[in-house]
Coordinates of C-alpha atoms in Angstrom, one line a residue:
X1 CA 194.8 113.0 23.4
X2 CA 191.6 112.9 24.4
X3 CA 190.4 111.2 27.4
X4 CA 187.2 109.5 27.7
X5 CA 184.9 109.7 30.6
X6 CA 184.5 106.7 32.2
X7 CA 180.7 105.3 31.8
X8 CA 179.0 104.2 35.6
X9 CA 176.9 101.4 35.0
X10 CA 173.2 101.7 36.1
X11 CA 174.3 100.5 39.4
X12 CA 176.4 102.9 40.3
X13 CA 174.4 105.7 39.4
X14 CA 171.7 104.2 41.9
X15 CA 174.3 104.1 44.5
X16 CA 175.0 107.8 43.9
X17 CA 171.3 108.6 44.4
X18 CA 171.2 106.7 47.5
X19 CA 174.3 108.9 48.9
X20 CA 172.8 111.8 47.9
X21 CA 169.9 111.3 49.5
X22 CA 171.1 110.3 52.0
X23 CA 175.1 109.9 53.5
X24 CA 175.6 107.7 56.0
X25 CA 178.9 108.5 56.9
X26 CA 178.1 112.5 56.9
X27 CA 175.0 111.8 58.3
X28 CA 173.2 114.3 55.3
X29 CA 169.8 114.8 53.6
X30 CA 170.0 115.6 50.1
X31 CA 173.5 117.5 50.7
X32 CA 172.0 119.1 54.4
X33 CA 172.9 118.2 57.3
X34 CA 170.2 118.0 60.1
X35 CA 171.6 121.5 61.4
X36 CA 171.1 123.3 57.9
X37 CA 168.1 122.0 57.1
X38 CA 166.6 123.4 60.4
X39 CA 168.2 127.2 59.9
X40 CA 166.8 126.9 56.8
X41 CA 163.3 125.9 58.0
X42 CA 163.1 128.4 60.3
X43 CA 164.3 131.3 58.2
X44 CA 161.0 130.0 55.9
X45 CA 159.1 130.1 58.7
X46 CA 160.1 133.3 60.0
X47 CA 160.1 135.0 56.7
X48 CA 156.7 134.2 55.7
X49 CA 154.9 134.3 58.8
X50 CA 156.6 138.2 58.8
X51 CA 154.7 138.5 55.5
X52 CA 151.3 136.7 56.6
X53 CA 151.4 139.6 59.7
X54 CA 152.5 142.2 57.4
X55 CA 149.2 141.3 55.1
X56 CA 147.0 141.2 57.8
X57 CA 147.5 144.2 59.1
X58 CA 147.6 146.1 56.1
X59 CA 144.3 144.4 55.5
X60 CA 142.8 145.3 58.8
X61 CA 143.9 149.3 58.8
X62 CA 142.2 149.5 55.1
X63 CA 139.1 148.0 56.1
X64 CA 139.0 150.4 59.3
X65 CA 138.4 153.1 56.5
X66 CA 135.5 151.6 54.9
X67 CA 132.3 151.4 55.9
X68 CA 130.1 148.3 55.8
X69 CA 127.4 150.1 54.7
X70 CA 128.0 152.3 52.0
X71 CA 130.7 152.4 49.8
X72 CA 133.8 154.5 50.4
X73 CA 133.7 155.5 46.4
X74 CA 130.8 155.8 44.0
X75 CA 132.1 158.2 41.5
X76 CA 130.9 156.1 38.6
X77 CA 127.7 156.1 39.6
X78 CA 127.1 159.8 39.7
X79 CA 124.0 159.7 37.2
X80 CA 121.1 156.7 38.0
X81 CA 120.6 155.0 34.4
X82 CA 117.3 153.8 33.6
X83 CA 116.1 150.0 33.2
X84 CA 113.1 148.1 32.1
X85 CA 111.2 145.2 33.7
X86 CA 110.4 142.1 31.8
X87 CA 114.5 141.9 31.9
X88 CA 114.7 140.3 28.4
X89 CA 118.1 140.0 26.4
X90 CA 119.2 143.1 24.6
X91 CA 116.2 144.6 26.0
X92 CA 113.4 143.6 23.5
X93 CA 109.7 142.9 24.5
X94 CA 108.3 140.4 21.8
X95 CA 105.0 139.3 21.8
X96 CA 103.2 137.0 19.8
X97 CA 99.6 137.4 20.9
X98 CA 98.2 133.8 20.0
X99 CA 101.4 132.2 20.4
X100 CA 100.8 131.6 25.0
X101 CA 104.4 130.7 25.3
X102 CA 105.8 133.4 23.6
X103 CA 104.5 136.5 26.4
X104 CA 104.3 134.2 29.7
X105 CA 107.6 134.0 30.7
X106 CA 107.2 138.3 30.4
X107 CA 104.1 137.6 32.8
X108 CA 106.3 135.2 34.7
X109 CA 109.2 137.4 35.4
X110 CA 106.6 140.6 36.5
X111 CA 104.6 138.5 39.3
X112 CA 108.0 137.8 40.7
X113 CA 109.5 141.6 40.2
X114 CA 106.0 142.6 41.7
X115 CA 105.6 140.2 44.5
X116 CA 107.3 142.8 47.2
X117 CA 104.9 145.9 46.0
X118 CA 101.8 144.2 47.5
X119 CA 99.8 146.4 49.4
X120 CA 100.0 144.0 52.0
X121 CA 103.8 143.6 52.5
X122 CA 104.2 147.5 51.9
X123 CA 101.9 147.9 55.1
X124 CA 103.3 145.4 56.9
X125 CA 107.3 146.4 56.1
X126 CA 107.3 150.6 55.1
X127 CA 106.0 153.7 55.9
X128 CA 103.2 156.2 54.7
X129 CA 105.3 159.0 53.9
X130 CA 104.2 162.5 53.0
X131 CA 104.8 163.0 49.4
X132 CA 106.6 165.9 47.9
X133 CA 110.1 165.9 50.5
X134 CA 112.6 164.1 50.6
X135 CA 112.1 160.8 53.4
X136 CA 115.7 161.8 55.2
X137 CA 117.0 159.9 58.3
X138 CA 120.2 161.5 59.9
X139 CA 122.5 159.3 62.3
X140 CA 123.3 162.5 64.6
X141 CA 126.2 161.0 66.0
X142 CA 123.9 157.3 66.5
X143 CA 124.0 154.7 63.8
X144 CA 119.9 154.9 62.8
X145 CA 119.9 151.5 61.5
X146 CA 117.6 150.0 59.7
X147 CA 116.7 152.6 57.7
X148 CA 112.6 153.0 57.6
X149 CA 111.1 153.0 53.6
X150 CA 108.4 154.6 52.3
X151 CA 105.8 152.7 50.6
X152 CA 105.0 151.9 47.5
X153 CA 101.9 149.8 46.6
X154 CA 101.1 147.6 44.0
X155 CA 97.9 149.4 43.3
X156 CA 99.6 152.4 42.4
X157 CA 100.5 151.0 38.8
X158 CA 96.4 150.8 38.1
X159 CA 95.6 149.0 34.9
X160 CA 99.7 147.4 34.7
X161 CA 99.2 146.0 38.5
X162 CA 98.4 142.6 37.3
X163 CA 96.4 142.5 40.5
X164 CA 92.9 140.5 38.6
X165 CA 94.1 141.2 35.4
X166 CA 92.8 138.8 33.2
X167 CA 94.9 140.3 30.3
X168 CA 97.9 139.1 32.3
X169 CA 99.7 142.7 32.0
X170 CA 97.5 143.2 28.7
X171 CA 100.2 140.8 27.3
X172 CA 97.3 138.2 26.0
X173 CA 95.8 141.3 24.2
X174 CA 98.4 143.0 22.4
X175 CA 98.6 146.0 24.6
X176 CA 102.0 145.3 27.4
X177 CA 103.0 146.5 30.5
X178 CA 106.6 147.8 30.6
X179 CA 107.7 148.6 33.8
X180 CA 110.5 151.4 34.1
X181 CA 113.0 151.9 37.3
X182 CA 115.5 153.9 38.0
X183 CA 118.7 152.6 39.3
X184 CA 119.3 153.2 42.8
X185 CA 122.1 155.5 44.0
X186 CA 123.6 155.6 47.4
X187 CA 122.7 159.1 49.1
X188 CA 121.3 160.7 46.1
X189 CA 118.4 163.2 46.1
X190 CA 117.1 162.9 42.5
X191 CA 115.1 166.0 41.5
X192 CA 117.5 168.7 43.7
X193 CA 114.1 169.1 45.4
X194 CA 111.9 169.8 42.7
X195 CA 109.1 167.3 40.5
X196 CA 110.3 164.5 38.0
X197 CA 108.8 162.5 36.2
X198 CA 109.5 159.8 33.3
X199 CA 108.3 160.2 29.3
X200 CA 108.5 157.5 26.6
X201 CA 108.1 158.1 22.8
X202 CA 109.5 156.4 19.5
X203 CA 113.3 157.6 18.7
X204 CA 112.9 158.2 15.1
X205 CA 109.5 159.6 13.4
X206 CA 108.7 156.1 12.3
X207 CA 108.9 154.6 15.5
X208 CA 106.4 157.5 16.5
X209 CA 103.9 157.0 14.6
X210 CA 103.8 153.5 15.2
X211 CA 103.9 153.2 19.0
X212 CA 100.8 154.5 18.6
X213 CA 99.0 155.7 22.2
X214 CA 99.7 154.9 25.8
X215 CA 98.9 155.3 29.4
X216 CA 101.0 155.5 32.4
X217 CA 101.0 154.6 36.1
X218 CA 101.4 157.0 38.4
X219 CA 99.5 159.4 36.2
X220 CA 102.5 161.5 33.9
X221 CA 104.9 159.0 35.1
X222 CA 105.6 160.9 38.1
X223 CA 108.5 159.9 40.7
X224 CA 107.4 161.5 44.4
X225 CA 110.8 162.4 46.1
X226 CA 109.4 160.8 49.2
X227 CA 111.5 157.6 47.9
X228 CA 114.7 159.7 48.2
X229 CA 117.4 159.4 49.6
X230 CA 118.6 155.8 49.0
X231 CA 121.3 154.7 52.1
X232 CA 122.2 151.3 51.0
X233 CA 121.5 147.8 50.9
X234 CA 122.4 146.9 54.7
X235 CA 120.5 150.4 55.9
X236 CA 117.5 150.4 54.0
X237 CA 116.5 146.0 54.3
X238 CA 113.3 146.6 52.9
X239 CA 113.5 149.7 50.2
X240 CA 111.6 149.1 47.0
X241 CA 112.2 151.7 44.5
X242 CA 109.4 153.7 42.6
X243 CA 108.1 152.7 39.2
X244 CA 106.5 154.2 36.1
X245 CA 104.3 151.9 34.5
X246 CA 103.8 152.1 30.4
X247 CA 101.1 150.6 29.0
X248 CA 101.0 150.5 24.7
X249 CA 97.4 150.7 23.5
X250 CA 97.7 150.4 20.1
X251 CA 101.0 149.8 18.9
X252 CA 101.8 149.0 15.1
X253 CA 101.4 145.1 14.6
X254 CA 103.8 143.2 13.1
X255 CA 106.4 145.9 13.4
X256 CA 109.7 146.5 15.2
X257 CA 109.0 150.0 17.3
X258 CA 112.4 152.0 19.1
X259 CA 111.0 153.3 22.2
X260 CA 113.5 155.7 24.5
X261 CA 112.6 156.2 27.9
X262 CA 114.0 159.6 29.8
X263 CA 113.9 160.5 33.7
X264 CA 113.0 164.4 33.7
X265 CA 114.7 165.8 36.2
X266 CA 117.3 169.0 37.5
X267 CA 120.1 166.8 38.5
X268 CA 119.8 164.1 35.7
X269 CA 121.4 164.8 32.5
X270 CA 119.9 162.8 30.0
X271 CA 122.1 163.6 26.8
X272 CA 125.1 161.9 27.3
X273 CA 126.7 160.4 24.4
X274 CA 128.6 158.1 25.7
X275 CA 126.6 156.9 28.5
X276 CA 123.4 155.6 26.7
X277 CA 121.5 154.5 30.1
X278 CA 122.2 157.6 31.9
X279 CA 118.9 158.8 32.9
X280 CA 117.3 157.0 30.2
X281 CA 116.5 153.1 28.7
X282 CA 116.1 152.6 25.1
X283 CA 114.4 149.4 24.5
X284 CA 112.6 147.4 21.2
X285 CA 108.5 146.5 21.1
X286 CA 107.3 144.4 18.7
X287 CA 103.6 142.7 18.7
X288 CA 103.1 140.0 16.6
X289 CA 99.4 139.7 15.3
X290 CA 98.0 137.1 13.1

């Protein structure tokens, strides 16, 4: 025989829900007494403050190993990689020579990346160093903070300066600037003491023959080791990092030119596969001439 379970109406269901909530009689809150619900409470309480102090001083011995102003590992960053300034998307430097637009945002971008290499604010901020050794500033046991910088003028990139240039970079002539800089590296001495330099040509035999001829600024793209080492951003406030100025003179018109730039130096290898801006920048020039 089967029994049927007697149906509560909707008021009696409320009711229920009232007395869970709570008892009058029992004098409970949702099935707790006033007793319960503090033990548990304070368990809660205990437990996770346990865990906030736990955290906290995890967090405070691991950041009594590291150091605010370099970083404790760097591994990755063993080899500087090469870059190019205008930044453009997948690094290509367009210009349409009667077409204003199309080259002044370039020109925009370098008065901006330039602004800091002013003779003026290179006085005023950095040293005169004495080229050909390394610009090294030991702690000896006393934080020597801020690091000094050596300088690096403006004027020092001659014809790609954009100092009275009314060829704005020689972008309203057909004949760019690219500017080339090597990524900085905490505590490295690029060159292992000896003379480096930076060399451009076309990556294919094509590309060769129409990039044409060019200049560059410092004369043979040299890179003085008097910028060397590099301590970090906090130590060294007012660094500015060498360039190499290219300047195309008579590149192909109307034609899409691969141009690989390499760092030559002893501690930079330059042919790794599977690093492609390891001591070196591959970028694309094209001038469009009417």
């Amino acid at each position: 025989m089967v029994i049927q379970k007697e149906k509560k109406s909707c008021g009696q269901v409320v009711e229920e829900w009232k007395e869970f909530v709570w008892n009058p009689r029992t004098h409970q809150f949702m099935g707790r007494t006033g007793t319960s619900w503090a033990f548990i409470l304070l368990f809660y309480l205990v437990f996770y403050g346990f865990l906030t102090a736990m955290f906290t001083l995890t967090m405070w011995v691991m950041l009594q190993t590291v150091s605010d102003h370099t970083p404790k590992y760097q591994d990755r960053l063993a080899t500087p990689g090469l870059m190019i300034r205008p930044k453009t998307e997948n690094l290509d430097v367009i210009v349409n020579v009667s077409d204003t637009e199309s080259w002044d945002q370039h020109v925009q971008k370098l008065n901006k990346f330039l602004e800091p290499y002013n003779d003026s604010i290179q006085a005023q901020k950095n040293d005169v160093c004495r080229p050909g050794r390394y610009y090294e500033q030991p702690d000896n046991g006393v934080l020597n903070y801020p690091k000094r910088a050596c300088q690096f003028n403006r004027t020092q990139l001659g014809n790609c300066s954009g100092i009275g240039d009314p060829t704005h970079y020689g972008y309203s002539t057909g004949q760019p600037c690219v500017f080339i800089k090597m990524n900085r590296v905490i505590n490295f001495y690029a060159g292992a003491n000896q003379s480096m330099n930076v060399t451009c040509a076309g990556k294919r035999n094509e590309d060769a023959e129409n990039l044409g001829h060019f200049v560059m600024f410092p004369a043979n793209g040299h890179i003085d080791l008097m910028y060397f080492p590099y301590y970090g951003k906090k130590f060294h406030v007012n660094y500015t990092q060498p360039l190499v100025a290219v300047k195309f003179l008579n590149v192909t018109p109307n034609v899409e030119v691969n141009v690989e730039c390499r760092i030559n130096a002893a501690n930079i290898a330059t042919d790794d596969e599977r690093d492609k801006f390891a001591g070196r920048v591959a970028f694309k020039l094209r001038i469009n001439k009417t």
